[in-house]
Coordinates of C-alpha atoms and ligand atoms in Angstrom, one line a residue:
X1 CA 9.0 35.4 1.1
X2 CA 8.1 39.0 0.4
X3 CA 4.8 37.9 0.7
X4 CA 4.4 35.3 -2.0
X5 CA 1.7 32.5 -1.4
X6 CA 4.2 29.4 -0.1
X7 CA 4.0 26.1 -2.1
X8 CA 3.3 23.2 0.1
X9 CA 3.2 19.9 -1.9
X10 CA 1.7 16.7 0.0
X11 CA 1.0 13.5 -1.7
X12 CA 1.4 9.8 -0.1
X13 CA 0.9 6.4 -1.5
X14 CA -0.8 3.3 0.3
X15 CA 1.5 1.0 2.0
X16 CA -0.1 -2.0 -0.1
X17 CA 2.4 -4.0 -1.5
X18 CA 5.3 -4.1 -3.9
X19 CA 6.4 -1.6 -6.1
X20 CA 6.9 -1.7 -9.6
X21 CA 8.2 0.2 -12.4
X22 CA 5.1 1.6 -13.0
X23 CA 5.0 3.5 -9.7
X24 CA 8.9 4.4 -10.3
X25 CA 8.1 6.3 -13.5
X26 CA 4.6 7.4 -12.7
X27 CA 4.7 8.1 -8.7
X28 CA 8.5 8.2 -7.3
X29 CA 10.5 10.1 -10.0
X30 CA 7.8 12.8 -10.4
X31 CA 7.7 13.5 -6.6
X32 CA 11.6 13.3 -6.5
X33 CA 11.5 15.8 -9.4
X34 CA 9.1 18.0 -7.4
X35 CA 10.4 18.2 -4.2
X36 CA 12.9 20.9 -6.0
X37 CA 10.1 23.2 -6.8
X38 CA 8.5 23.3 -3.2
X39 CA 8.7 25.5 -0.6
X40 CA 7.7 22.6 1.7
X41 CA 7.5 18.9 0.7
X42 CA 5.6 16.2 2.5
X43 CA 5.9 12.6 1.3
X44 CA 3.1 10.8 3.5
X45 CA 2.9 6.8 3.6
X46 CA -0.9 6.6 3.9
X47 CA -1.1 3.4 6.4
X48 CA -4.4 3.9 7.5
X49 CA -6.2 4.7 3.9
X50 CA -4.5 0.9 3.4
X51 CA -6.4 -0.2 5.9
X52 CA -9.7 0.2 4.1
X53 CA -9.0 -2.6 1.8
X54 CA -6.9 -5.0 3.7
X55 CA -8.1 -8.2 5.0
X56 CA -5.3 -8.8 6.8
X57 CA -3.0 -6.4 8.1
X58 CA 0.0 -8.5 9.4
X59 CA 2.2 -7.0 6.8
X60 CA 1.4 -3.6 7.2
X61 CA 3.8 -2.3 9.4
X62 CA 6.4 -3.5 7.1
X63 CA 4.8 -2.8 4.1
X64 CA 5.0 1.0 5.5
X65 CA 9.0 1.5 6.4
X66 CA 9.4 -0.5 2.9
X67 CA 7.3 2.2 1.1
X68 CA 9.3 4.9 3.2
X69 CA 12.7 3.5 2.4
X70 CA 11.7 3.3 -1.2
X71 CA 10.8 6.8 -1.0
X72 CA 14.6 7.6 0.2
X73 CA 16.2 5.0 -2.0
X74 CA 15.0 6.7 -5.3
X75 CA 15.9 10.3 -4.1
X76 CA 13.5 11.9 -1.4
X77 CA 16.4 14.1 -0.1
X78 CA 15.5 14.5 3.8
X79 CA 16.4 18.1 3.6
X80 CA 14.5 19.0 1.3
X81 CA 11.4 16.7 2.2
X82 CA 9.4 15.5 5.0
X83 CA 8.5 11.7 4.7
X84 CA 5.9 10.4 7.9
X85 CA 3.3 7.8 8.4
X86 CA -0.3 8.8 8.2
X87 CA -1.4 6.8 11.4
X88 CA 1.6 8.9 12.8
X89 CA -0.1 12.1 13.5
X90 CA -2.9 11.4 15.3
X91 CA -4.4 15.1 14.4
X92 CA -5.1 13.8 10.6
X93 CA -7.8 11.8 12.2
X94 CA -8.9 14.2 14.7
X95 CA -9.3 16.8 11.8
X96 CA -10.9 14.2 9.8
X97 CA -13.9 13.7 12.5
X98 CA -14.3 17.4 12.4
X99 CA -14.3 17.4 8.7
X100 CA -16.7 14.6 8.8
X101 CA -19.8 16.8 10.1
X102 CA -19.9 18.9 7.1
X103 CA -19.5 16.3 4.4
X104 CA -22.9 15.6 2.9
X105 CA -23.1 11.7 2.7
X106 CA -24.0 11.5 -0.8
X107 CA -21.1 13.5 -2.3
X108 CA -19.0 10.5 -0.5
X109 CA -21.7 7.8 -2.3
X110 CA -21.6 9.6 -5.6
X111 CA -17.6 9.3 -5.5
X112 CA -16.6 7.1 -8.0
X113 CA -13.3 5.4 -6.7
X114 CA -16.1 4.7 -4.0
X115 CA -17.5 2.4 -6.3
X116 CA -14.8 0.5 -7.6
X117 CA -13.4 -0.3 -4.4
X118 CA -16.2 -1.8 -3.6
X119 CA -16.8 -4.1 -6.4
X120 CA -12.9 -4.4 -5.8
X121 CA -13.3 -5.5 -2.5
X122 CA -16.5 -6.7 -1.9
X123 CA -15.8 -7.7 2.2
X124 CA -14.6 -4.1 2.4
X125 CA -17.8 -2.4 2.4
X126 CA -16.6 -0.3 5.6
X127 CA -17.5 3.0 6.9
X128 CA -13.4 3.5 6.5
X129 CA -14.1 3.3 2.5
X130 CA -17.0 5.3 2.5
X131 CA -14.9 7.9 4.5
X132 CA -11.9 7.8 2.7
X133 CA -12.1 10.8 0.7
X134 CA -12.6 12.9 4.4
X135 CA -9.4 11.2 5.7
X136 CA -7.4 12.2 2.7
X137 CA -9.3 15.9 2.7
X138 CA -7.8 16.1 6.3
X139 CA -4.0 14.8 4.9
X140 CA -4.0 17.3 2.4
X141 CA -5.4 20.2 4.0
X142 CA -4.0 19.6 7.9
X143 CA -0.3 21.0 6.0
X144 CA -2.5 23.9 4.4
X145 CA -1.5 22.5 1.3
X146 CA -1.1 24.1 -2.2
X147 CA -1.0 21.7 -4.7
X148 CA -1.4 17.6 -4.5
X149 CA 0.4 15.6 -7.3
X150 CA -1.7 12.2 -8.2
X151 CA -2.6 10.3 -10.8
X152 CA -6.3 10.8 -12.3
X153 CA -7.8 7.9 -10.7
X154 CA -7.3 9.9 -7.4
X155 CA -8.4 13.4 -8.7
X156 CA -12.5 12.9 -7.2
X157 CA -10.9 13.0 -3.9
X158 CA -8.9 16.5 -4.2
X159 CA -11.9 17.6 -5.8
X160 CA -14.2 16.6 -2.4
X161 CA -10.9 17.5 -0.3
X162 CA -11.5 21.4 -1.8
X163 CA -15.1 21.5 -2.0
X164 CA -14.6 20.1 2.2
X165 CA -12.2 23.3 2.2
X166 CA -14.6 25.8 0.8
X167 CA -17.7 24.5 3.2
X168 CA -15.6 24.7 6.2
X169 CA -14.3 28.2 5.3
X170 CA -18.0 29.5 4.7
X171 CA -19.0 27.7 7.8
X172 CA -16.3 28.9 10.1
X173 CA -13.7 31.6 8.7
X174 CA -10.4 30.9 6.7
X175 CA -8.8 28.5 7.7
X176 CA -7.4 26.3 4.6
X177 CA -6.5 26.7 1.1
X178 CA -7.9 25.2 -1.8
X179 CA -5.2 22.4 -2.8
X180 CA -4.9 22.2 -6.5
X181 CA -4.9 19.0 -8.3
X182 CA -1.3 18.4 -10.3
X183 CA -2.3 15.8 -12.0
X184 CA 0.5 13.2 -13.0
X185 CA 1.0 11.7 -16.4
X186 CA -1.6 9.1 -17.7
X187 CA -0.4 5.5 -16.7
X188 CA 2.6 4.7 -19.3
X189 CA 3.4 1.6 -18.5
X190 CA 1.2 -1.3 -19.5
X191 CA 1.3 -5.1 -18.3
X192 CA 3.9 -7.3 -19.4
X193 CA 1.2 -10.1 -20.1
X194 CA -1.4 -7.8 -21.1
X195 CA -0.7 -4.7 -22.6
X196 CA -4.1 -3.7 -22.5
X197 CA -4.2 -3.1 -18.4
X198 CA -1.9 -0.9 -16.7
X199 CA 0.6 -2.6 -14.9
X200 CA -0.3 -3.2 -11.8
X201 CA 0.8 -5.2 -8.7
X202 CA -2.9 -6.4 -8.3
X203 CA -2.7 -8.9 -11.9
X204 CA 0.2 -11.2 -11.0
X205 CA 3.9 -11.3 -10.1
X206 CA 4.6 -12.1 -14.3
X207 CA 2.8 -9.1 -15.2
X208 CA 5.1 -6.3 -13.9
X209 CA 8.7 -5.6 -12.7
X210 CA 9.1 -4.9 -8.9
X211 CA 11.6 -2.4 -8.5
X212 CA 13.2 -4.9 -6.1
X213 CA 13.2 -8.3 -8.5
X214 CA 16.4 -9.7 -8.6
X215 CA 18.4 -9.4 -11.9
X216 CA 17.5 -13.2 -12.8
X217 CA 13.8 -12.6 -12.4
X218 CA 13.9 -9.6 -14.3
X219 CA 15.3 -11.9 -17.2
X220 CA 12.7 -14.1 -16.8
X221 CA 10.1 -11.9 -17.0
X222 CA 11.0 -10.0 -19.8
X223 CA 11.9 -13.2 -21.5
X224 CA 8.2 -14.2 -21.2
X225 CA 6.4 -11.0 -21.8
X226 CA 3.9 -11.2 -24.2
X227 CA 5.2 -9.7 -27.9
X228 CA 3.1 -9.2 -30.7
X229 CA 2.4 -10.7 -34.1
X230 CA 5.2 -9.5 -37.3
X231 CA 8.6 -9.3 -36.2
X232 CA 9.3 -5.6 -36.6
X233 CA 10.4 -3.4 -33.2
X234 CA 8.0 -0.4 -34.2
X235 CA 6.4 1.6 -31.7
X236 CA 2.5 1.4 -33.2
X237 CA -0.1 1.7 -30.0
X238 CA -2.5 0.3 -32.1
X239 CA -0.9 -3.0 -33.8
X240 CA 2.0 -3.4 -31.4
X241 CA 0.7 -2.9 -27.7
X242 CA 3.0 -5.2 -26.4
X243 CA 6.5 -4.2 -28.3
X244 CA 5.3 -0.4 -28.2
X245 CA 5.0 -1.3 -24.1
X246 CA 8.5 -2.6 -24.0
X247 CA 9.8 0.2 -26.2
X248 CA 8.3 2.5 -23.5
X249 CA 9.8 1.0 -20.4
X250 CA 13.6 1.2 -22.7
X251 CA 12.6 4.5 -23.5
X252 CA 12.3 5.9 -19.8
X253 CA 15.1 3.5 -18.4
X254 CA 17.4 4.7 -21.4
X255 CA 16.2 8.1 -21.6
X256 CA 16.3 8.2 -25.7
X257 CA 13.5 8.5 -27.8
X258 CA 11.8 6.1 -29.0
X259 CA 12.7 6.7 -33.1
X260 CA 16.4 6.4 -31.6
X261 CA 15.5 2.9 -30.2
X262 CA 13.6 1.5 -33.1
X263 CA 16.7 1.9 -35.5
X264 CA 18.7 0.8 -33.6
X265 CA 16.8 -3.0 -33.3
X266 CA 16.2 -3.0 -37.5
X267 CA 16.5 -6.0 -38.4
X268 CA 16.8 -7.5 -34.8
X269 CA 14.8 -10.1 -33.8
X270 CA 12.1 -9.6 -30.9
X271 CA 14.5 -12.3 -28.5
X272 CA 17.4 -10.0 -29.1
X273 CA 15.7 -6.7 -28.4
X274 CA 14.1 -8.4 -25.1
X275 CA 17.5 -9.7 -24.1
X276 CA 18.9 -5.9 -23.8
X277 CA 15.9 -4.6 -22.7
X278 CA 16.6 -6.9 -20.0
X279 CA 20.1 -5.9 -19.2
X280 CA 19.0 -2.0 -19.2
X281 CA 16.4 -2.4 -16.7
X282 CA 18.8 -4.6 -14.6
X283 CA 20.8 -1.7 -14.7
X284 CA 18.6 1.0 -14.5
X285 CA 17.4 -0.3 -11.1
X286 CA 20.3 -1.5 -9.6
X287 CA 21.7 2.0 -7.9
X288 CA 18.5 2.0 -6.3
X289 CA 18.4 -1.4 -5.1
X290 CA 22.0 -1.1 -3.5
X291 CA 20.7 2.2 -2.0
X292 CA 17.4 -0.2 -1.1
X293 CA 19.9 -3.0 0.6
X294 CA 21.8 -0.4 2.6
X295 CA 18.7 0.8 4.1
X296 CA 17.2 -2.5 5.0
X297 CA 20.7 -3.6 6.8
X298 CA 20.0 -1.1 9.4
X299 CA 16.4 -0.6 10.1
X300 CA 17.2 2.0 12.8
X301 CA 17.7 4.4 10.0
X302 CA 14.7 4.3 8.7
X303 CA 12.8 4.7 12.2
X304 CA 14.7 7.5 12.9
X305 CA 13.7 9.0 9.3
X306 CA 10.2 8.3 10.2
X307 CA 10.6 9.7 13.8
X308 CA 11.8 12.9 12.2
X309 CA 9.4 13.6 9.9
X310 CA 6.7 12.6 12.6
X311 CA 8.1 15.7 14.5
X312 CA 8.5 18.0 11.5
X313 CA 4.9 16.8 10.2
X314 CA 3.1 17.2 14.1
X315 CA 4.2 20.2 14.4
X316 CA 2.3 21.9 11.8
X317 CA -0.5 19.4 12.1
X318 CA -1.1 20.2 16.0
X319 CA -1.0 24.4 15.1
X320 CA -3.9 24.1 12.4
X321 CA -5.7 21.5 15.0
X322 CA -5.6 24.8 17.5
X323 CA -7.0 27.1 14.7
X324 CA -9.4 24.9 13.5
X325 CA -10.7 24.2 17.5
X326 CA -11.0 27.8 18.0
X327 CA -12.6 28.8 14.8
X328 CA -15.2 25.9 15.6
X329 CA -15.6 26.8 19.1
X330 CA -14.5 23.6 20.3
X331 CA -12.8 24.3 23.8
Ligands
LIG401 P1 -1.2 -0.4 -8.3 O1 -2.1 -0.3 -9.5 O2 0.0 -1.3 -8.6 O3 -1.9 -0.8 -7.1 P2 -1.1 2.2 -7.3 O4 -2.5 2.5 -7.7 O5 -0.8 2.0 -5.8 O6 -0.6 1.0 -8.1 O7 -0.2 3.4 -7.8 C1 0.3 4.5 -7.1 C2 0.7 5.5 -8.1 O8 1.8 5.0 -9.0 C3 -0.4 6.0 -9.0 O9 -1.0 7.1 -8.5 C4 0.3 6.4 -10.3 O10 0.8 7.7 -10.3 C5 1.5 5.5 -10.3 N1 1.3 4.3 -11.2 C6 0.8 3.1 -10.9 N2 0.8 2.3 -11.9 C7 1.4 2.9 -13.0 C8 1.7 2.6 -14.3 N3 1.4 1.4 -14.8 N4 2.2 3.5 -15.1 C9 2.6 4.7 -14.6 N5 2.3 5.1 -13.4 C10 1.7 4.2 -12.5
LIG402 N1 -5.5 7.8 -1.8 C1 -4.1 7.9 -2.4 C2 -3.9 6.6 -3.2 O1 -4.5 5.6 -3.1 C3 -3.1 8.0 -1.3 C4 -3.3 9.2 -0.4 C5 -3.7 9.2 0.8 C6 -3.0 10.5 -0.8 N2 -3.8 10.5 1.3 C7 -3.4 11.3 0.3 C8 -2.6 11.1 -2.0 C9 -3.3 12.7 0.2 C10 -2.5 12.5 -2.1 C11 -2.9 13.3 -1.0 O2 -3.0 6.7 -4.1

């Protein structure tokens, strides 16, 4: 490497639930994009930061190989990337504990997603929430990572996860780098029954298209999506949430701009545009839900993905664990 800094990229998502086009456009494309430009890529499936909110976990475990297969379904190339489960690699928590004893308390109460997922989840007040940002410090910097893609709800916690790096370095010699944040684009895609909100999985099956819905549901819900008043298909943020919204979402699916979309629909009426817009995201998402359907017919596969990476990922993890035991003076 003729002595060029190596770029590690690690990012994860929570195994919480469906996925929906928002998380395509905004999470799994940009990391698919990215993994050309890494030296090493880790794609984690953060199972035990899912945890903190959960009241019930029975669907965990196959919440996370659904994540993980959805990561290889859109384009996670396995040679290229290294997909694991958090709860995997027993050293993240290890490192974590360690972590914990020089994270001031009140830098983890002043953090603001801290806040909302409490009010979010008000049975959730755990330790486990509290902690989070210390768990994901310990994700990010276990790999000695460079740079951590998220979106900007998520950048308080690479923030905390370099300050963590920067006390522990003082504290105890050299051991991590200070991850940059890369921070992904602003949410784009807005709910189909209220443009106002993001889309979300957490407002309501009609409110955003799983990349998994079935072609007839994905008519439905289009079909229902809220429109605006006025009959014109302009893109106008301001007067036209909701078509400007579904001009989006045809826009990424279709990769045209949006000027190109708008004449073509002059003089069409909202039914008709929502009737192709319909048809393009049927087709948009179907390569990836045969690649999806292949995947779930032999669940073997995916274990042995996840196997793999747990290797690949435990290796590394385990060396820092042994640098940062002797730089502590753990024995
Ligand atoms: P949800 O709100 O459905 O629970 P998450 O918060 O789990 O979604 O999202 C994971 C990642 O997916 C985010 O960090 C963000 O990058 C991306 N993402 C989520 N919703 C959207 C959206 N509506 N538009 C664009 N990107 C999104
Ligand atoms: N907290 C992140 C989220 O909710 C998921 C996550 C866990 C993560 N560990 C990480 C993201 C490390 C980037 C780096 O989306």
């Amino acid at each position: 490497m003729g002595g060029k800094k190596e770029k590690i990229i690690l990012t994860g998502l929570r195994p919480t639930g469906a996925l929906h086009i928002g998380n395509y456009f905004g999470a799994l494309l940009p990391f698919v994009k990215m993994q050309e430009t890494a030296d090493k890529f880790f794609l984690m499936v953060a199972d035990l930061h899912a945890l903190t909110t959960l009241e019930d976990s029975k669907n965990l475990g196959q919440n996370s190989l659904s994540l993980a297969m959805a990561f290889v379904a859109s384009g996670i190339d396995l040679k290229k990337s290294v997909i694991f489960v958090q709860s995997q690699i027993p050293q993240h928590s290890e490192l974590a504990i360690a972590l914990s004893m020089i994270t001031p308390v009140p830098m983890l109460e002043l953090n603001p997603t801290y806040k909302e997922m409490r009010e979010e989840h008000p049975k959730n007040n755990n330790l486990g929430l509290l902690a989070y940002p210390i768990l994901q410090a310990s994700d990010i910097l276990i790999y000695k990572s460079t740079e951590v893609p998220v979106g900007k709800d998520q950048s308080p916690h690479i923030e905390i996860a370099r300050e963590i790096a920067r006390k522990f370095n003082n504290r105890f010699g050299n051991v991590f780098p200070e991850p940059k944040t890369i921070l992904q684009k602003e949410a784009k895609i807005f709910s189909l029954q209220e443009p106002s909100q993001k889309m979300s999985k957490s407002h309501g099956e009609k409110t955003y298209i799983a990349l998994f819905d079935s072609p007839d549901i994905i008519r439905e819900k289009i079909k229902i999506a809220v429109t605006d008043s006025g009959r014109e298909i302009k893109y106008d943020e301001k007067n036209k949430p909701a078509i400007s919204n579904l001009l989006t979402i045809y826009g990424l699916f279709e990769e045209k701009p949006i000027k190109e979309i708008e004449k073509e629909f002059e003089g069409k009426t909202y039914a008709e545009f929502k009737k192709d817009l319909a048809e393009i995201i049927i087709k948009g998402l179907a390569p990836l839900q045969k690649k999806y359907k292949e995947l779930e017919k032999k669940p073997a596969h995916i274990k042995s993905v996840l196997e793999d990476g747990a290797k690949k990922a435990e290796k590394i993890a385990s060396q820092t664990m042994l640098e940062v035991r002797q730089k502590i003076g753990l024995i």
